[in-house]
Tab-separated table of N, CA and C and ligand atoms in Angstrom:
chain	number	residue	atom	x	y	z
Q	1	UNK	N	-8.744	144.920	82.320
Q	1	UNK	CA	-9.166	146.008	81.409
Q	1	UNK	C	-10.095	145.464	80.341
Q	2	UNK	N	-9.404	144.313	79.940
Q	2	UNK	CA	-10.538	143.319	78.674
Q	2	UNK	C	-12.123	143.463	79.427
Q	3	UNK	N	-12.059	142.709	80.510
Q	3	UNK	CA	-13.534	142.394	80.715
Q	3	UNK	C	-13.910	143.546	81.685
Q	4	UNK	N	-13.368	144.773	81.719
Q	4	UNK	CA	-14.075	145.839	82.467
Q	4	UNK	C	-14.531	146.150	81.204
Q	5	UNK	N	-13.941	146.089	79.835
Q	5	UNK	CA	-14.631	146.674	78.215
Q	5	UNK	C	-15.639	146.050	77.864
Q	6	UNK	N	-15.547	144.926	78.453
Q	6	UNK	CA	-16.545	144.085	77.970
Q	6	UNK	C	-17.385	144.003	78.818
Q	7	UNK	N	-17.405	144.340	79.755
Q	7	UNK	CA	-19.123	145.014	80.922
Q	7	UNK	C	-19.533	145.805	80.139
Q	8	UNK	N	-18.644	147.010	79.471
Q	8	UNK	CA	-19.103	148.291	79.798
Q	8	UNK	C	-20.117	148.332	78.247
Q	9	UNK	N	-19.558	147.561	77.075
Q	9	UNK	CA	-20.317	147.329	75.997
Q	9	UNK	C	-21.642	146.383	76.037
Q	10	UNK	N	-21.452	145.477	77.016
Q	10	UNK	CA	-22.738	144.797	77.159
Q	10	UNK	C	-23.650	145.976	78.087
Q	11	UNK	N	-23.205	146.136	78.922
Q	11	UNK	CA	-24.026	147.070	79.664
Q	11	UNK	C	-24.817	148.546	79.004
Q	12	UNK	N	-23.807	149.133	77.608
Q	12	UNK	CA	-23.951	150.219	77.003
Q	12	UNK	C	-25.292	149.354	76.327
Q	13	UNK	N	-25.125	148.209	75.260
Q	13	UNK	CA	-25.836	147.694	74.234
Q	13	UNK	C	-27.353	147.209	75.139
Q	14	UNK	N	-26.865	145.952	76.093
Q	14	UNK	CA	-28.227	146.002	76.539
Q	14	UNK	C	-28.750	146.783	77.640
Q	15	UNK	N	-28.540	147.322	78.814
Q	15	UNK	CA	-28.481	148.150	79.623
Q	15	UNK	C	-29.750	148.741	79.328
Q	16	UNK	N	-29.376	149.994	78.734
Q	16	UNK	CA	-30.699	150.668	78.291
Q	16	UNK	C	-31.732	150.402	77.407
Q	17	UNK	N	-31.813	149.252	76.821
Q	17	UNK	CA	-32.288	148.737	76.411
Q	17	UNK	C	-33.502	147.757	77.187
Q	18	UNK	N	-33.099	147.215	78.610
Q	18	UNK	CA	-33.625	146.344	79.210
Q	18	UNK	C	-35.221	146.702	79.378
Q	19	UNK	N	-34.641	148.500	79.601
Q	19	UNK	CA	-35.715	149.179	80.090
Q	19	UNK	C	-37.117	149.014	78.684
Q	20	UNK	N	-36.655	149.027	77.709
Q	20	UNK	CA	-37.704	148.931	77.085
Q	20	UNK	C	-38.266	147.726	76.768
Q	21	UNK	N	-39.591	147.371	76.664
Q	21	UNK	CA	-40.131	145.987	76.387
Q	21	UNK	C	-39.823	145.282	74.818
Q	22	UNK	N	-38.837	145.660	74.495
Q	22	UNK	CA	-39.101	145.407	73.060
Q	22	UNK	C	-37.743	143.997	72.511
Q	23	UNK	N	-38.078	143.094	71.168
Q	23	UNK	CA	-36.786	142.692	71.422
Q	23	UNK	C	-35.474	143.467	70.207
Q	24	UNK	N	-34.518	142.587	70.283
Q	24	UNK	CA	-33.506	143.266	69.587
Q	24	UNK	C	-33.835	142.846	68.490
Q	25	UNK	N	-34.459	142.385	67.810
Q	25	UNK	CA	-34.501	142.399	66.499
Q	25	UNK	C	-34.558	143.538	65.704
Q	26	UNK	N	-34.064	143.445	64.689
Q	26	UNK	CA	-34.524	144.803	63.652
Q	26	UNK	C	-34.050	146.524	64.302
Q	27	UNK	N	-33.080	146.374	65.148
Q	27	UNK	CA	-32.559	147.610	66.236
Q	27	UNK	C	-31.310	148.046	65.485
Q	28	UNK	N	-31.285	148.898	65.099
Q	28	UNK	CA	-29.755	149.684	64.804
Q	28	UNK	C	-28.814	149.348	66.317
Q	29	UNK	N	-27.812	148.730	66.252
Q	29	UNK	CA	-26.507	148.674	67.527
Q	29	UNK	C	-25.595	149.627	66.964
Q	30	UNK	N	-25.998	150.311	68.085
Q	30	UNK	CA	-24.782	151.575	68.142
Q	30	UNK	C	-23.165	150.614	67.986
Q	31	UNK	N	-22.770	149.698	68.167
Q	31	UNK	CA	-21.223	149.193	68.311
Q	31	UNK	C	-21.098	148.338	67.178
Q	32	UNK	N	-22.101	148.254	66.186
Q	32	UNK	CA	-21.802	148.015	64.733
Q	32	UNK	C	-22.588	148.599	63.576
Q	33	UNK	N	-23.484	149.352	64.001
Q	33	UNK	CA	-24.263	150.286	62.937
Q	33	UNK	C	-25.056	148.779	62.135
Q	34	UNK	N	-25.108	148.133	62.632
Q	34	UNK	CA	-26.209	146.977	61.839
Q	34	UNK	C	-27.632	146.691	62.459
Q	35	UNK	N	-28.387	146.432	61.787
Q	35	UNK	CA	-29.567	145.541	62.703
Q	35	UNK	C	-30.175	143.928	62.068
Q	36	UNK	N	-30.215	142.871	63.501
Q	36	UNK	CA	-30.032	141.872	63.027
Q	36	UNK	C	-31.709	141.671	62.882
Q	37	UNK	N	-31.943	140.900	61.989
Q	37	UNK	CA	-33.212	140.337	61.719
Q	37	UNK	C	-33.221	138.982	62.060
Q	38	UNK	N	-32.349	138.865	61.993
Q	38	UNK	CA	-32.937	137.267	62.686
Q	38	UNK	C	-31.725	136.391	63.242
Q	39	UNK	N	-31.172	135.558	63.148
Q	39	UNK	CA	-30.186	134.752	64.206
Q	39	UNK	C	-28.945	134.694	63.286
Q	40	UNK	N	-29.083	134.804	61.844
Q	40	UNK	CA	-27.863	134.492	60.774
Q	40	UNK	C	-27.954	136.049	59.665
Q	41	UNK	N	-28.915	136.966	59.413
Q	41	UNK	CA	-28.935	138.327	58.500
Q	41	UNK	C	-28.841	139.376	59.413
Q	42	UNK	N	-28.864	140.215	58.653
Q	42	UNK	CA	-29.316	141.502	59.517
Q	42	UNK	C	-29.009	143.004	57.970
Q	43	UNK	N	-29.889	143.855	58.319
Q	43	UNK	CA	-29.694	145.381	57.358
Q	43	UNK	C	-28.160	145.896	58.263
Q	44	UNK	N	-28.320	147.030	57.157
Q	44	UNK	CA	-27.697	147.868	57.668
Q	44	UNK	C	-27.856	149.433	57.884
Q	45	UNK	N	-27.661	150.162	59.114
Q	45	UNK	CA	-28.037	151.143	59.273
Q	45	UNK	C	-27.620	152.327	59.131
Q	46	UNK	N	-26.116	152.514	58.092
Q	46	UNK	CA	-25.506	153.850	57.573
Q	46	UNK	C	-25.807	155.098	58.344
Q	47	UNK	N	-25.484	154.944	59.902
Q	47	UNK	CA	-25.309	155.779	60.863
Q	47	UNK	C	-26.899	155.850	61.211
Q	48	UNK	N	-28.312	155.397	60.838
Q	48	UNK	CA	-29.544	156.534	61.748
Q	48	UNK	C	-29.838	155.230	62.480
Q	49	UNK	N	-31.090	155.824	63.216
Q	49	UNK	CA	-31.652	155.132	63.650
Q	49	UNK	C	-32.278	153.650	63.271
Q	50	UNK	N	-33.199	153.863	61.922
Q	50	UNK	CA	-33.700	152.750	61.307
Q	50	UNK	C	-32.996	151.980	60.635
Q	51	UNK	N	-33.125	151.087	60.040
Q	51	UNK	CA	-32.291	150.099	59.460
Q	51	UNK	C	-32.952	150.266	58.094
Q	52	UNK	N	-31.527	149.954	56.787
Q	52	UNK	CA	-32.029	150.336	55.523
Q	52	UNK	C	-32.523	149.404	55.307
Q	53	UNK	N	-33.638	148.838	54.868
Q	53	UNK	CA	-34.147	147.868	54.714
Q	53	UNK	C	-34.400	147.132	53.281
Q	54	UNK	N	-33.649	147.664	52.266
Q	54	UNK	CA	-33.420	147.363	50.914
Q	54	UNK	C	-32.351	146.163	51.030
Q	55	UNK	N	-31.149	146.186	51.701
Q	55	UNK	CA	-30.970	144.827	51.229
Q	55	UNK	C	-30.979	143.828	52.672
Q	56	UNK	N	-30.878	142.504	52.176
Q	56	UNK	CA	-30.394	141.761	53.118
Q	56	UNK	C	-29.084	140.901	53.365
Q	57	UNK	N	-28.270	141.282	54.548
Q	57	UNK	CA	-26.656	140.703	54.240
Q	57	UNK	C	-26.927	139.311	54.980
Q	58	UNK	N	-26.254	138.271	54.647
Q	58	UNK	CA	-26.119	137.141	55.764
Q	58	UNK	C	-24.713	136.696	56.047
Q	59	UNK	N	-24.959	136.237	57.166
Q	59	UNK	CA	-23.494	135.895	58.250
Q	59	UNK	C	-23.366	134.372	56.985
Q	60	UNK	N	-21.735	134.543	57.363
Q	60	UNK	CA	-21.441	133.169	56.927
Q	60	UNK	C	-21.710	131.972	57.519
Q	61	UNK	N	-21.752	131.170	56.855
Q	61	UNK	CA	-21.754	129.390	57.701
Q	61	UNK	C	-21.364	129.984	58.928
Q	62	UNK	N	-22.281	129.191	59.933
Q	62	UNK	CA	-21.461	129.031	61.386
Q	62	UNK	C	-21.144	130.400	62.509
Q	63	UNK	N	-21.699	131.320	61.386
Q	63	UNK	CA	-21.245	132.813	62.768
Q	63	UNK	C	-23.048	133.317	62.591
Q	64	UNK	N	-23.300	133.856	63.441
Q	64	UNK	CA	-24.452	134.042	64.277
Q	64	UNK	C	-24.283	136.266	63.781
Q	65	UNK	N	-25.487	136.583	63.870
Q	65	UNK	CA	-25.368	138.246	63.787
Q	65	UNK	C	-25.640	138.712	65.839
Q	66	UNK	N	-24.688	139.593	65.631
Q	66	UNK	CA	-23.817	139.505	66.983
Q	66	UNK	C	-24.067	141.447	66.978
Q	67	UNK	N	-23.874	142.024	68.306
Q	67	UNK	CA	-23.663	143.291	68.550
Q	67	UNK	C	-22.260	143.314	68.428
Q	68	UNK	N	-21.361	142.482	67.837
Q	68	UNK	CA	-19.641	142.788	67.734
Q	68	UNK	C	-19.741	143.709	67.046
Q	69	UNK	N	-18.461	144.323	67.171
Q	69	UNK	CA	-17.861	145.285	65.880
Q	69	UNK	C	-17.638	144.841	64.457
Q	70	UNK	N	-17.460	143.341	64.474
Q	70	UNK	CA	-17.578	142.045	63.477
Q	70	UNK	C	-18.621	141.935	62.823
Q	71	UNK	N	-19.783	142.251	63.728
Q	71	UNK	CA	-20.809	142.084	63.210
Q	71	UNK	C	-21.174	140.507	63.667
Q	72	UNK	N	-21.013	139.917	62.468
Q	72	UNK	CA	-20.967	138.074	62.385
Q	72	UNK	C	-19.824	137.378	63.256
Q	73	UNK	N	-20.052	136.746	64.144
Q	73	UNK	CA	-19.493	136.128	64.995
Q	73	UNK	C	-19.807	134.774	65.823
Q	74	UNK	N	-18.824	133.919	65.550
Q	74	UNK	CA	-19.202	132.509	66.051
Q	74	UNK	C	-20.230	132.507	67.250
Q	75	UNK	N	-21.154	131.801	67.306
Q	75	UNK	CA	-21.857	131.252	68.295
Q	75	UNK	C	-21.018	130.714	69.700
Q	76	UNK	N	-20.405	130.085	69.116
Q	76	UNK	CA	-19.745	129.476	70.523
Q	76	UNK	C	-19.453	130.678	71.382
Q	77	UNK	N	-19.155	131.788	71.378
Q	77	UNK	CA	-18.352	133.149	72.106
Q	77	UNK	C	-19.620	133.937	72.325
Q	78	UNK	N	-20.793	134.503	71.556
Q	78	UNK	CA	-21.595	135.522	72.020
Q	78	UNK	C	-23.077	134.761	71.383
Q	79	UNK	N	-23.777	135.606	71.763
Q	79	UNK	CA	-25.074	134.934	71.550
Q	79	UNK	C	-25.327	136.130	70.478
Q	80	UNK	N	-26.618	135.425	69.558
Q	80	UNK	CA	-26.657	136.427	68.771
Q	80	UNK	C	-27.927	137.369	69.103
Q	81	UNK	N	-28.163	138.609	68.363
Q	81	UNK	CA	-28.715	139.520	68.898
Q	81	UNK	C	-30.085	139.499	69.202
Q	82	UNK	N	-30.720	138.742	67.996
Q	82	UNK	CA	-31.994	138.510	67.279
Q	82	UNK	C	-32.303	136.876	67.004
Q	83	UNK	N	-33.028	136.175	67.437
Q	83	UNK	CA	-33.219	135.141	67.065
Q	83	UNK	C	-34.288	133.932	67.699
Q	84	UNK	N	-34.111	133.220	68.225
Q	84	UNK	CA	-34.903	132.471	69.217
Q	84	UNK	C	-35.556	132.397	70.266
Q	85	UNK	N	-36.618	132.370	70.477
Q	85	UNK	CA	-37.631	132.393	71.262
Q	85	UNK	C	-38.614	131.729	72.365
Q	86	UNK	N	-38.161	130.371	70.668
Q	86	UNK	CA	-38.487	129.566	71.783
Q	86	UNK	C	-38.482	128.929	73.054
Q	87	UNK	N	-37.089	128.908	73.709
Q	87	UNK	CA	-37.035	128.452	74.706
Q	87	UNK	C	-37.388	129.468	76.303
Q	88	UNK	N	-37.908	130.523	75.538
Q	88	UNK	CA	-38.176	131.356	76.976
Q	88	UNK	C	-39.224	131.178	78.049
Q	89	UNK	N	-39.191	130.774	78.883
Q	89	UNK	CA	-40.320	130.650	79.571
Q	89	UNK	C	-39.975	128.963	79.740
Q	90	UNK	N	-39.406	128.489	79.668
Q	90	UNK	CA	-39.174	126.916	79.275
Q	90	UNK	C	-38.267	126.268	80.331
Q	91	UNK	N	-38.781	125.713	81.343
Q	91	UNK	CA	-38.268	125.079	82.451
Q	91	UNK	C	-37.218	124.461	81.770
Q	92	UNK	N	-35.928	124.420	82.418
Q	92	UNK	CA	-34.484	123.689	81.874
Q	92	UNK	C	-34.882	122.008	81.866
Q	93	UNK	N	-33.772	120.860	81.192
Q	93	UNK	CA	-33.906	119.803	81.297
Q	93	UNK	C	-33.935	119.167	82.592
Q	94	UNK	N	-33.450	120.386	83.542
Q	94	UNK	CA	-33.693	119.092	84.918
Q	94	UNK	C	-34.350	120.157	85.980
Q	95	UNK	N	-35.709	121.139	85.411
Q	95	UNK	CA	-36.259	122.067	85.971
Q	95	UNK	C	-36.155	122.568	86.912
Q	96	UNK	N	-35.279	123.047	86.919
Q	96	UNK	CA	-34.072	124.024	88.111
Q	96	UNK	C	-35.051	125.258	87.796
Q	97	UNK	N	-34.593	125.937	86.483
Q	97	UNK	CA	-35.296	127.222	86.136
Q	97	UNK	C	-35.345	127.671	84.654
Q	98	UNK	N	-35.634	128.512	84.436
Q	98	UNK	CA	-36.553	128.901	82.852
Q	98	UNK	C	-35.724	130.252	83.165
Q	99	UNK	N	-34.991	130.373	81.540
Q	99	UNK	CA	-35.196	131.803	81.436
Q	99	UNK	C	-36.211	132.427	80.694
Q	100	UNK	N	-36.213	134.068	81.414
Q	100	UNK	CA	-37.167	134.360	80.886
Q	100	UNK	C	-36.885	135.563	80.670
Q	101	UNK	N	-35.620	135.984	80.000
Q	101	UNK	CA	-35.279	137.513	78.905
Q	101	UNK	C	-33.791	136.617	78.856
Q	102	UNK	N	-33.053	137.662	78.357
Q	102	UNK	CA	-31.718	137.228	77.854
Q	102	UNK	C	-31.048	137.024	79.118
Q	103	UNK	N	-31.890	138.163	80.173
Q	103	UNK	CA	-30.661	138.848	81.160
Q	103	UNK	C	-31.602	138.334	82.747
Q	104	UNK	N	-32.778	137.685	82.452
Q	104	UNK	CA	-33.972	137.264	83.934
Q	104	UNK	C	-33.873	135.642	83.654
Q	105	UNK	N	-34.257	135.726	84.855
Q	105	UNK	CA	-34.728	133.956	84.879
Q	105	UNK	C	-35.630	133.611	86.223
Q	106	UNK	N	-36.517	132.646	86.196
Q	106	UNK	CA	-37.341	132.112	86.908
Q	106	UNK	C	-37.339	130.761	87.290
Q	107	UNK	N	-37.031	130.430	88.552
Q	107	UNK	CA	-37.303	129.358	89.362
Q	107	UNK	C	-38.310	128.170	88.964
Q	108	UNK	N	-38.219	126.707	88.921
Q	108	UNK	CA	-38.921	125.764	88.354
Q	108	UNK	C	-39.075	125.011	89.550
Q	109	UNK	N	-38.589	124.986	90.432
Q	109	UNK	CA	-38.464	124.265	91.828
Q	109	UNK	C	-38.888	122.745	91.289
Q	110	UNK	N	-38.094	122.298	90.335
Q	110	UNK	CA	-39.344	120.619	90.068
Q	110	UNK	C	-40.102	120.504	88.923
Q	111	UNK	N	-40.737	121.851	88.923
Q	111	UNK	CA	-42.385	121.854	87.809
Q	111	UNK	C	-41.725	121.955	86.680
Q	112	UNK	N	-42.438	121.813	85.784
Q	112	UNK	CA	-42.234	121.989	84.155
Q	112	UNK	C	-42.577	123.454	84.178
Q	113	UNK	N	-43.523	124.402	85.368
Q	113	UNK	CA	-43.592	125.972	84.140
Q	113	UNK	C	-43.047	126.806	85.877
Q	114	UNK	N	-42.553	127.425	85.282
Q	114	UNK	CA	-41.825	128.811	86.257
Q	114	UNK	C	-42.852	129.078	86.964
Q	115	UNK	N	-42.281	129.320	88.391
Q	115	UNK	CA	-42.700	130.290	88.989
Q	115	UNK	C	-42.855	131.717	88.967
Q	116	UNK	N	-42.811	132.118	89.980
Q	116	UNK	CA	-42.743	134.040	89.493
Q	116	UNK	C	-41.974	134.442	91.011
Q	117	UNK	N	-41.064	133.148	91.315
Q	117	UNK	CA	-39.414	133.883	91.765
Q	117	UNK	C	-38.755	133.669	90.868
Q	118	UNK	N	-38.323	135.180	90.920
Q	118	UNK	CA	-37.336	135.590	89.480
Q	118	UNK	C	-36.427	135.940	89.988
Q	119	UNK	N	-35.075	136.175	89.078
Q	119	UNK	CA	-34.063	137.225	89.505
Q	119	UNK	C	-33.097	137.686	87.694
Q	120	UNK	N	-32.216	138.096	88.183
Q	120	UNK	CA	-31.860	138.992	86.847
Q	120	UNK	C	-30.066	138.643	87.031
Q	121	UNK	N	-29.147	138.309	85.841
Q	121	UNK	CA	-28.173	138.196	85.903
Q	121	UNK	C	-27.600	139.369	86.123
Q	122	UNK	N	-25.562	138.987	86.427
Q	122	UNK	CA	-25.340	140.269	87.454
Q	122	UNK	C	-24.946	140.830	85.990
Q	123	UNK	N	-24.332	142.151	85.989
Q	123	UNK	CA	-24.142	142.900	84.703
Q	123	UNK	C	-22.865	142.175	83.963
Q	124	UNK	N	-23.062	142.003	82.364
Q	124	UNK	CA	-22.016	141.211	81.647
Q	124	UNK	C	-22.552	139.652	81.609
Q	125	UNK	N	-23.335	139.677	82.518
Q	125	UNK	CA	-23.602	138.118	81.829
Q	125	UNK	C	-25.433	137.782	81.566
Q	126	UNK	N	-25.290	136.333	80.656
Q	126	UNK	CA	-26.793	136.494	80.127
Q	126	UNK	C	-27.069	134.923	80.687
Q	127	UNK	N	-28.321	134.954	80.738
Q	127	UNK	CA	-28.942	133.715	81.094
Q	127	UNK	C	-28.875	132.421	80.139
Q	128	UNK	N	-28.460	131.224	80.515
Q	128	UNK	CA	-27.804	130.126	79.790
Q	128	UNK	C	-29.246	128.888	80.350
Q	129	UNK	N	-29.790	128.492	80.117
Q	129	UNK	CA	-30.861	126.970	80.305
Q	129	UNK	C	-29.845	126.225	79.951
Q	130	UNK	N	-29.057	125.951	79.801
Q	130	UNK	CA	-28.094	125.110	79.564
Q	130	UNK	C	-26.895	124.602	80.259
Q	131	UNK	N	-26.992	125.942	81.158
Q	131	UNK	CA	-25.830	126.315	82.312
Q	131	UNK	C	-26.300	126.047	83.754
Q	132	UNK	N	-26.019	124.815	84.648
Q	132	UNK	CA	-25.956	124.639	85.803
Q	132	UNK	C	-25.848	126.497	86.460
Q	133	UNK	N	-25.218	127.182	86.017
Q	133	UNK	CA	-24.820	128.577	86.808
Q	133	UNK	C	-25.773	129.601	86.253
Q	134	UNK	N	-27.015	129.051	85.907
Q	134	UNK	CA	-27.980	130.001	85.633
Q	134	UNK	C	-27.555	130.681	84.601
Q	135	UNK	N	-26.468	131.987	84.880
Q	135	UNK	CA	-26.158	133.213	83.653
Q	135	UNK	C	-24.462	132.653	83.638
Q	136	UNK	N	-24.186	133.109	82.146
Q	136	UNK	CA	-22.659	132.825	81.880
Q	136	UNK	C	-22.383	134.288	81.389
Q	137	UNK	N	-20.895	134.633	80.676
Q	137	UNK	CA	-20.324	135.136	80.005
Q	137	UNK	C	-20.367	134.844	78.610
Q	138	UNK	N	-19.586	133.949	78.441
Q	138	UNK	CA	-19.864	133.173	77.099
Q	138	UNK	C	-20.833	131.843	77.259
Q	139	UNK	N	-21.102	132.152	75.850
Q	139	UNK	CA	-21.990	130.790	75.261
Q	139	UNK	C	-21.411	129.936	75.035
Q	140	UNK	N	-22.064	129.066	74.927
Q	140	UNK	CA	-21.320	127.401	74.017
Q	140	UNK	C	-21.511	126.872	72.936
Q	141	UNK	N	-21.671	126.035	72.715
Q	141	UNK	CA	-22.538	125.284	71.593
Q	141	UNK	C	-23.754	125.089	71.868
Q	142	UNK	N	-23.965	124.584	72.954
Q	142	UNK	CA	-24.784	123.717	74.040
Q	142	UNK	C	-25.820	124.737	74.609
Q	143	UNK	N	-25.819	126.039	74.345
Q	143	UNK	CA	-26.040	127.009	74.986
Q	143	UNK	C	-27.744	127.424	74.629
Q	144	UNK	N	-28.906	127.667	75.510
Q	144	UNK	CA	-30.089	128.078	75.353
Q	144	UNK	C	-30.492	129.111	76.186
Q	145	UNK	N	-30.656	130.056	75.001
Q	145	UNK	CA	-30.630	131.376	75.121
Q	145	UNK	C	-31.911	132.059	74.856
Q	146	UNK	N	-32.692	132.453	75.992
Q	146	UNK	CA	-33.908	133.273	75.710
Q	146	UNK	C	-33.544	134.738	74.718
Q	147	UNK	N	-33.702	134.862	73.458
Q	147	UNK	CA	-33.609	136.264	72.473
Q	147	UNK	C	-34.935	137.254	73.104
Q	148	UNK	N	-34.928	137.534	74.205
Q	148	UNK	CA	-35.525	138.344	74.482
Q	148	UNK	C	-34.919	139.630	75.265
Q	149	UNK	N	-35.250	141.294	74.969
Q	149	UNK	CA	-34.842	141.803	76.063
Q	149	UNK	C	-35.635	142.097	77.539
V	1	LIG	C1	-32.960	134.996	58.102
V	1	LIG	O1	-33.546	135.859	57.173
V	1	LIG	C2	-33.074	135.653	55.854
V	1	LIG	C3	-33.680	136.734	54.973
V	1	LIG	O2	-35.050	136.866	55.171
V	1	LIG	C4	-33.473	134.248	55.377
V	1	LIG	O3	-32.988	134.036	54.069
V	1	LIG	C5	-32.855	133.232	56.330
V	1	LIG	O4	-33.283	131.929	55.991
V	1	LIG	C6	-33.265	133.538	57.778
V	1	LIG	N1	-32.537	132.668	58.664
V	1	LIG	C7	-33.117	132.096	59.727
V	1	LIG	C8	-32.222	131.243	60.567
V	1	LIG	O5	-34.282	132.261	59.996
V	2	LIG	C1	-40.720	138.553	89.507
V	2	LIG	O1	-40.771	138.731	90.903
V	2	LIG	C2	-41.515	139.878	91.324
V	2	LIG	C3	-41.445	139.963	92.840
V	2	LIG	O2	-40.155	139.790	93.292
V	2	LIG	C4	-42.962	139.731	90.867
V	2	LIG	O3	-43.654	140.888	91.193
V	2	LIG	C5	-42.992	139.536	89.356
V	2	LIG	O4	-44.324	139.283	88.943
V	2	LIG	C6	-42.123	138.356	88.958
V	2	LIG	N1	-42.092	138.253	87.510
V	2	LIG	C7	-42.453	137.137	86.879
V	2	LIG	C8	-42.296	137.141	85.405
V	2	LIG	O5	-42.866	136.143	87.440
């Protein structure tokens, strides 16, 4: 029942979302009424669409801004909503493959830059460069995460 809830919120949050080209930054999440600006702040969105953009809250030491109901939540468990970039497109350390969205990834066969065989993790999990298994559930410490949708 846990992780049929926990498809069904990843799937609600990014799901329809995939469809649009855009990333999560700066997005009202319906499953905490916040939007993250960047990997550690985020506004808040007092039920609309936009985010109030008068103040700025930040996560404590060590928790990441997360689509939880928490809001702020350790890194090690979820990735955060908004944040890093850099590594997208970025052949892994032993160029297996590159992700290339939170939820795609692309084949390195060897090379340092991706091909364009791709494929897409199955629903509930996100793409890990860090992870021998391509897409995980949870993150790690260790964990490199394309912030893209
Ligand atoms: C996130 O944004 C806040 C507010 O602009 C800033 O103070 C903070 O340094 C930023 N954090 C990162 C990791 O970029
Ligand atoms: C992913 O693969 C499809 C064909 O399966 C191709 O049309 C598309 O260009 C590829 N995307 C990237 C980013 O390489």
């Amino acid at each position: 029942m846990k992780s049929v809830l926990f498809a069904l919120t990843v799937l609600t949050v990014f799901g329809w979302r995939l469809q649009l080209a855009s990333g999560s930054c700066g997005l009202c999440q319906s499953s905490n009424d916040v939007a993250c600006i960047n990997q550690t702040a985020y506004h808040m969105c007092f039920g609309k669409e936009t985010p109030d953009q008068s103040q700025i809250f930040p996560c404590p030491d060590g928790l990441v801004c997360t689509d939880k109901p928490q809001v702020c939540f350790q890194r090690s468990e979820t990735p955060a909503s908004c944040g890093d970039t850099d590594s997208c497109g970025r052949c892994n350390a032993n160029n297996v493959f590159a992700c290339t969205s939170r939820t795609t990834f692309a084949f390195c066969f060897g090379a340092t830059t991706p091909t364009t065989v791709n494929g897409t993790c199955p629903a509930g999990r996100f793409c890990d460069a860090s992870s021998a298994n391509f897409c995980v559930a949870k993150a790690t410490e260790d964990s490199i995460i394309c912030h893209l949708d």
